[in-house]
N, CA, C and O atoms as CSV, one atom per row, in Angstrom:
chain,resi,resn,atom,element,x,y,z
A,1,MET,N,N,0.826,-1.181,0.000
A,1,MET,CA,C,0.000,0.000,0.000
A,1,MET,C,C,0.874,1.249,0.000
A,1,MET,O,O,1.943,1.282,0.611
A,2,LYS,N,N,0.409,2.247,-0.679
A,2,LYS,CA,C,1.114,3.520,-0.674
A,2,LYS,C,C,0.798,4.272,0.615
A,2,LYS,O,O,-0.328,4.232,1.110
A,3,LYS,N,N,1.787,4.943,1.140
A,3,LYS,CA,C,1.589,5.707,2.371
A,3,LYS,C,C,1.068,7.101,2.041
A,3,LYS,O,O,1.462,7.708,1.045
A,4,GLY,N,N,0.174,7.596,2.895
A,4,GLY,CA,C,-0.309,8.955,2.785
A,4,GLY,C,C,-1.481,9.182,1.842
A,4,GLY,O,O,-1.905,10.324,1.668
A,5,ILE,N,N,-2.027,8.115,1.218
A,5,ILE,CA,C,-3.150,8.324,0.301
A,5,ILE,C,C,-4.468,7.789,0.854
A,5,ILE,O,O,-5.529,8.048,0.287
A,6,HIS,N,N,-4.408,7.047,1.953
A,6,HIS,CA,C,-5.615,6.448,2.508
A,6,HIS,C,C,-6.227,7.358,3.569
A,6,HIS,O,O,-5.495,8.024,4.301
A,7,PRO,N,N,-7.560,7.398,3.664
A,7,PRO,CA,C,-8.191,8.257,4.672
A,7,PRO,C,C,-7.946,7.713,6.077
A,7,PRO,O,O,-7.721,6.518,6.266
A,8,GLU,N,N,-7.992,8.594,7.038
A,8,GLU,CA,C,-7.814,8.203,8.424
A,8,GLU,C,C,-9.169,7.827,9.008
A,8,GLU,O,O,-10.134,8.582,8.896
A,9,TYR,N,N,-9.234,6.656,9.631
A,9,TYR,CA,C,-10.475,6.206,10.255
A,9,TYR,C,C,-10.494,6.635,11.709
A,9,TYR,O,O,-9.515,6.466,12.436
A,10,VAL,N,N,-11.629,7.197,12.125
A,10,VAL,CA,C,-11.807,7.660,13.496
A,10,VAL,C,C,-13.079,7.029,14.056
A,10,VAL,O,O,-13.950,6.621,13.287
A,11,PRO,N,N,-13.201,6.941,15.379
A,11,PRO,CA,C,-14.470,6.464,15.952
A,11,PRO,C,C,-15.606,7.408,15.550
A,11,PRO,O,O,-15.477,8.630,15.631
A,12,CYS,N,N,-16.707,6.820,15.121
A,12,CYS,CA,C,-17.834,7.598,14.613
A,12,CYS,C,C,-19.091,7.227,15.391
A,12,CYS,O,O,-19.394,6.047,15.566
A,13,LYS,N,N,-19.816,8.232,15.853
A,13,LYS,CA,C,-21.077,8.011,16.557
A,13,LYS,C,C,-22.202,8.098,15.524
A,13,LYS,O,O,-22.437,9.160,14.949
A,14,VAL,N,N,-22.895,6.982,15.289
A,14,VAL,CA,C,-24.014,6.932,14.349
A,14,VAL,C,C,-25.303,7.028,15.150
A,14,VAL,O,O,-25.554,6.214,16.039
A,15,THR,N,N,-26.115,8.027,14.831
A,15,THR,CA,C,-27.366,8.263,15.545
A,15,THR,C,C,-28.538,8.010,14.614
A,15,THR,O,O,-28.603,8.571,13.520
A,16,CYS,N,N,-29.475,7.157,15.054
A,16,CYS,CA,C,-30.711,6.909,14.308
A,16,CYS,C,C,-31.701,7.998,14.707
A,16,CYS,O,O,-32.070,8.113,15.876
A,17,VAL,N,N,-32.125,8.791,13.738
A,17,VAL,CA,C,-33.034,9.909,14.002
A,17,VAL,C,C,-34.400,9.405,14.462
A,17,VAL,O,O,-35.038,10.030,15.309
A,18,THR,N,N,-34.850,8.284,13.911
A,18,THR,CA,C,-36.176,7.759,14.227
A,18,THR,C,C,-36.261,7.217,15.648
A,18,THR,O,O,-37.175,7.561,16.397
A,19,SER,N,N,-35.293,6.359,16.018
A,19,SER,CA,C,-35.360,5.733,17.336
A,19,SER,C,C,-34.527,6.445,18.392
A,19,SER,O,O,-34.749,6.259,19.588
A,20,GLY,N,N,-33.569,7.258,17.958
A,20,GLY,CA,C,-32.728,7.972,18.900
A,20,GLY,C,C,-31.571,7.164,19.446
A,20,GLY,O,O,-30.800,7.672,20.260
A,21,LYS,N,N,-31.428,5.923,19.021
A,21,LYS,CA,C,-30.350,5.073,19.512
A,21,LYS,C,C,-29.047,5.412,18.807
A,21,LYS,O,O,-29.039,5.923,17.687
A,22,GLU,N,N,-27.951,5.118,19.485
A,22,GLU,CA,C,-26.629,5.423,18.948
A,22,GLU,C,C,-25.750,4.182,18.983
A,22,GLU,O,O,-25.851,3.357,19.891
A,23,ILE,N,N,-24.886,4.065,17.981
A,23,ILE,CA,C,-23.862,3.024,17.963
A,23,ILE,C,C,-22.547,3.682,17.563
A,23,ILE,O,O,-22.534,4.770,16.988
A,24,GLU,N,N,-21.454,3.017,17.869
A,24,GLU,CA,C,-20.154,3.564,17.517
A,24,GLU,C,C,-19.469,2.618,16.537
A,24,GLU,O,O,-19.373,1.415,16.779
A,25,VAL,N,N,-18.996,3.178,15.431
A,25,VAL,CA,C,-18.289,2.434,14.389
A,25,VAL,C,C,-17.069,3.245,13.977
A,25,VAL,O,O,-16.850,4.347,14.479
A,26,LEU,N,N,-16.277,2.698,13.063
A,26,LEU,CA,C,-15.156,3.439,12.497
A,26,LEU,C,C,-15.567,4.020,11.159
A,26,LEU,O,O,-16.209,3.344,10.355
A,27,SER,N,N,-15.199,5.273,10.915
A,27,SER,CA,C,-15.535,5.949,9.677
A,27,SER,C,C,-14.546,7.075,9.447
A,27,SER,O,O,-13.695,7.356,10.291
A,28,THR,N,N,-14.668,7.710,8.302
A,28,THR,CA,C,-13.820,8.868,8.026
A,28,THR,C,C,-14.425,10.138,8.597
A,28,THR,O,O,-13.776,11.184,8.599
A,29,LYS,N,N,-15.668,10.063,9.086
A,29,LYS,CA,C,-16.339,11.211,9.692
A,29,LYS,C,C,-16.587,10.915,11.169
A,29,LYS,O,O,-16.821,9.761,11.527
A,30,PRO,N,N,-16.541,11.914,12.022
A,30,PRO,CA,C,-16.723,11.663,13.459
A,30,PRO,C,C,-18.176,11.461,13.887
A,30,PRO,O,O,-18.424,10.926,14.968
A,31,GLN,N,N,-19.153,11.881,13.053
A,31,GLN,CA,C,-20.553,11.752,13.447
A,31,GLN,C,C,-21.429,11.577,12.207
A,31,GLN,O,O,-21.229,12.257,11.201
A,32,LEU,N,N,-22.412,10.651,12.283
A,32,LEU,CA,C,-23.371,10.420,11.208
A,32,LEU,C,C,-24.772,10.355,11.804
A,32,LEU,O,O,-24.963,9.887,12.926
A,33,ARG,N,N,-25.747,10.831,11.037
A,33,ARG,CA,C,-27.158,10.724,11.413
A,33,ARG,C,C,-27.873,9.987,10.290
A,33,ARG,O,O,-27.762,10.368,9.124
A,34,VAL,N,N,-28.607,8.928,10.638
A,34,VAL,CA,C,-29.338,8.145,9.645
A,34,VAL,C,C,-30.832,8.224,9.960
A,34,VAL,O,O,-31.231,8.365,11.116
A,35,ASP,N,N,-31.651,8.129,8.905
A,35,ASP,CA,C,-33.102,8.214,9.082
A,35,ASP,C,C,-33.698,6.927,9.627
A,35,ASP,O,O,-34.645,6.955,10.413
A,36,ILE,N,N,-33.142,5.804,9.209
A,36,ILE,CA,C,-33.686,4.514,9.636
A,36,ILE,C,C,-32.532,3.548,9.838
A,36,ILE,O,O,-31.542,3.590,9.108
A,37,SER,N,N,-32.662,2.682,10.825
A,37,SER,CA,C,-31.606,1.719,11.135
A,37,SER,C,C,-32.245,0.386,11.514
A,37,SER,O,O,-33.467,0.240,11.482
A,38,SER,N,N,-31.417,-0.570,11.868
A,38,SER,CA,C,-31.940,-1.874,12.262
A,38,SER,C,C,-32.675,-1.807,13.602
A,38,SER,O,O,-33.383,-2.749,13.958
A,39,PHE,N,N,-32.520,-0.717,14.348
A,39,PHE,CA,C,-33.243,-0.563,15.610
A,39,PHE,C,C,-34.728,-0.287,15.391
A,39,PHE,O,O,-35.557,-0.662,16.220
A,40,CYS,N,N,-35.072,0.374,14.268
A,40,CYS,CA,C,-36.468,0.782,14.074
A,40,CYS,C,C,-37.083,0.279,12.768
A,40,CYS,O,O,-38.271,0.504,12.538
A,41,HIS,N,N,-36.318,-0.394,11.906
A,41,HIS,CA,C,-36.870,-0.881,10.636
A,41,HIS,C,C,-37.770,-2.083,10.897
A,41,HIS,O,O,-37.381,-2.988,11.635
A,42,PRO,N,N,-38.969,-2.113,10.306
A,42,PRO,CA,C,-39.919,-3.207,10.558
A,42,PRO,C,C,-39.363,-4.599,10.241
A,42,PRO,O,O,-39.738,-5.565,10.905
A,43,PHE,N,N,-38.491,-4.725,9.259
A,43,PHE,CA,C,-37.935,-6.037,8.924
A,43,PHE,C,C,-37.129,-6.593,10.089
A,43,PHE,O,O,-37.217,-7.785,10.382
A,44,TYR,N,N,-36.356,-5.762,10.751
A,44,TYR,CA,C,-35.502,-6.212,11.849
A,44,TYR,C,C,-36.228,-6.294,13.177
A,44,TYR,O,O,-35.867,-7.108,14.027
A,45,THR,N,N,-37.245,-5.466,13.373
A,45,THR,CA,C,-37.968,-5.479,14.647
A,45,THR,C,C,-39.066,-6.536,14.671
A,45,THR,O,O,-39.568,-6.879,15.742
A,46,GLY,N,N,-39.446,-7.058,13.501
A,46,GLY,CA,C,-40.488,-8.079,13.438
A,46,GLY,C,C,-41.885,-7.507,13.507
A,46,GLY,O,O,-42.844,-8.250,13.717
A,47,SER,N,N,-42.022,-6.215,13.336
A,47,SER,CA,C,-43.346,-5.606,13.436
A,47,SER,C,C,-44.009,-5.388,12.084
A,47,SER,O,O,-45.104,-4.829,12.014
A,48,ASP,N,N,-43.349,-5.830,10.994
A,48,ASP,CA,C,-43.998,-5.632,9.698
A,48,ASP,C,C,-45.152,-6.608,9.552
A,48,ASP,O,O,-45.106,-7.724,10.069
A,49,LYS,N,N,-46.174,-6.185,8.852
A,49,LYS,CA,C,-47.374,-6.991,8.697
A,49,LYS,C,C,-47.488,-7.448,7.258
A,49,LYS,O,O,-47.238,-6.688,6.322
A,50,ILE,N,N,-47.865,-8.687,7.102
A,50,ILE,CA,C,-48.036,-9.240,5.770
A,50,ILE,C,C,-49.489,-9.026,5.362
A,50,ILE,O,O,-50.409,-9.529,6.009
A,51,ALA,N,N,-49.681,-8.284,4.297
A,51,ALA,CA,C,-51.030,-7.960,3.848
A,51,ALA,C,C,-51.633,-9.087,3.013
A,51,ALA,O,O,-52.841,-9.102,2.774
A,52,ASP,N,N,-50.809,-10.021,2.571
A,52,ASP,CA,C,-51.260,-11.112,1.723
A,52,ASP,C,C,-51.931,-12.180,2.579
A,52,ASP,O,O,-51.249,-12.951,3.255
A,53,ALA,N,N,-53.272,-12.233,2.557
A,53,ALA,CA,C,-54.006,-13.204,3.370
A,53,ALA,C,C,-53.863,-14.609,2.796
A,53,ALA,O,O,-53.666,-15.570,3.540
A,54,THR,N,N,-53.959,-14.726,1.491
A,54,THR,CA,C,-53.726,-16.024,0.854
A,54,THR,C,C,-52.419,-15.930,0.085
A,54,THR,O,O,-52.083,-14.884,-0.469
A,55,GLY,N,N,-51.697,-17.025,0.058
A,55,GLY,CA,C,-50.401,-17.023,-0.594
A,55,GLY,C,C,-50.489,-16.957,-2.104
A,55,GLY,O,O,-51.564,-17.113,-2.682
A,56,ARG,N,N,-49.371,-16.729,-2.727
A,56,ARG,CA,C,-49.316,-16.628,-4.187
A,56,ARG,C,C,-49.667,-17.943,-4.862
A,56,ARG,O,O,-50.319,-17.961,-5.907
A,57,VAL,N,N,-49.235,-19.038,-4.263
A,57,VAL,CA,C,-49.515,-20.352,-4.858
A,57,VAL,C,C,-51.019,-20.618,-4.848
A,57,VAL,O,O,-51.579,-21.103,-5.831
A,58,GLU,N,N,-51.664,-20.297,-3.729
A,58,GLU,CA,C,-53.106,-20.522,-3.640
A,58,GLU,C,C,-53.865,-19.656,-4.643
A,58,GLU,O,O,-54.824,-20.123,-5.258
A,59,LYS,N,N,-53.449,-18.406,-4.814
A,59,LYS,CA,C,-54.090,-17.532,-5.795
A,59,LYS,C,C,-53.924,-18.082,-7.211
A,59,LYS,O,O,-54.861,-18.047,-8.009
A,60,PHE,N,N,-52.731,-18.589,-7.518
A,60,PHE,CA,C,-52.472,-19.166,-8.835
A,60,PHE,C,C,-53.354,-20.386,-9.066
A,60,PHE,O,O,-53.940,-20.547,-10.137
A,61,ARG,N,N,-53.445,-21.248,-8.048
A,61,ARG,CA,C,-54.274,-22.452,-8.179
A,61,ARG,C,C,-55.746,-22.108,-8.359
A,61,ARG,O,O,-56.439,-22.745,-9.152
A,62,GLN,N,N,-56.225,-21.116,-7.638
A,62,GLN,CA,C,-57.620,-20.707,-7.781
A,62,GLN,C,C,-57.874,-20.094,-9.153
A,62,GLN,O,O,-58.920,-20.330,-9.758
A,63,LYS,N,N,-56.951,-19.334,-9.626
A,63,LYS,CA,C,-57.110,-18.667,-10.919
A,63,LYS,C,C,-57.218,-19.666,-12.065
A,63,LYS,O,O,-58.005,-19.468,-12.992
A,64,TYR,N,N,-56.425,-20.746,-12.005
A,64,TYR,CA,C,-56.396,-21.715,-13.094
A,64,TYR,C,C,-57.087,-23.039,-12.721
A,64,TYR,O,O,-56.908,-24.042,-13.411
A,65,ASN,N,N,-57.866,-23.047,-11.644
A,65,ASN,CA,C,-58.590,-24.244,-11.207
A,65,ASN,C,C,-57.705,-25.473,-11.090
A,65,ASN,O,O,-58.047,-26.538,-11.603
A,66,LEU,N,N,-56.589,-25.335,-10.429
A,66,LEU,CA,C,-55.675,-26.459,-10.190
A,66,LEU,C,C,-55.919,-26.997,-8.799
A,66,LEU,O,O,-56.441,-26.298,-7.931
A,67,LYS,N,N,-55.530,-28.266,-8.589
A,67,LYS,CA,C,-55.731,-28.896,-7.281
A,67,LYS,C,C,-54.801,-28.379,-6.250
A,67,LYS,O,O,-54.850,-28.815,-5.100
């Protein structure tokens, strides 16, 4: 590696604006603010709701009268 061309990594405080939680990582910036993170995203929290009452396979079978 060449010396003097790589950015310096510093401890970075990442703040989730939605949930207010903070984590510390290494970055080239000392502070970051994100709109959504794994603390508040429905996929990670398990609070997302599936609107599909019947599955895709069942809909396909009903549409084409399959068993």
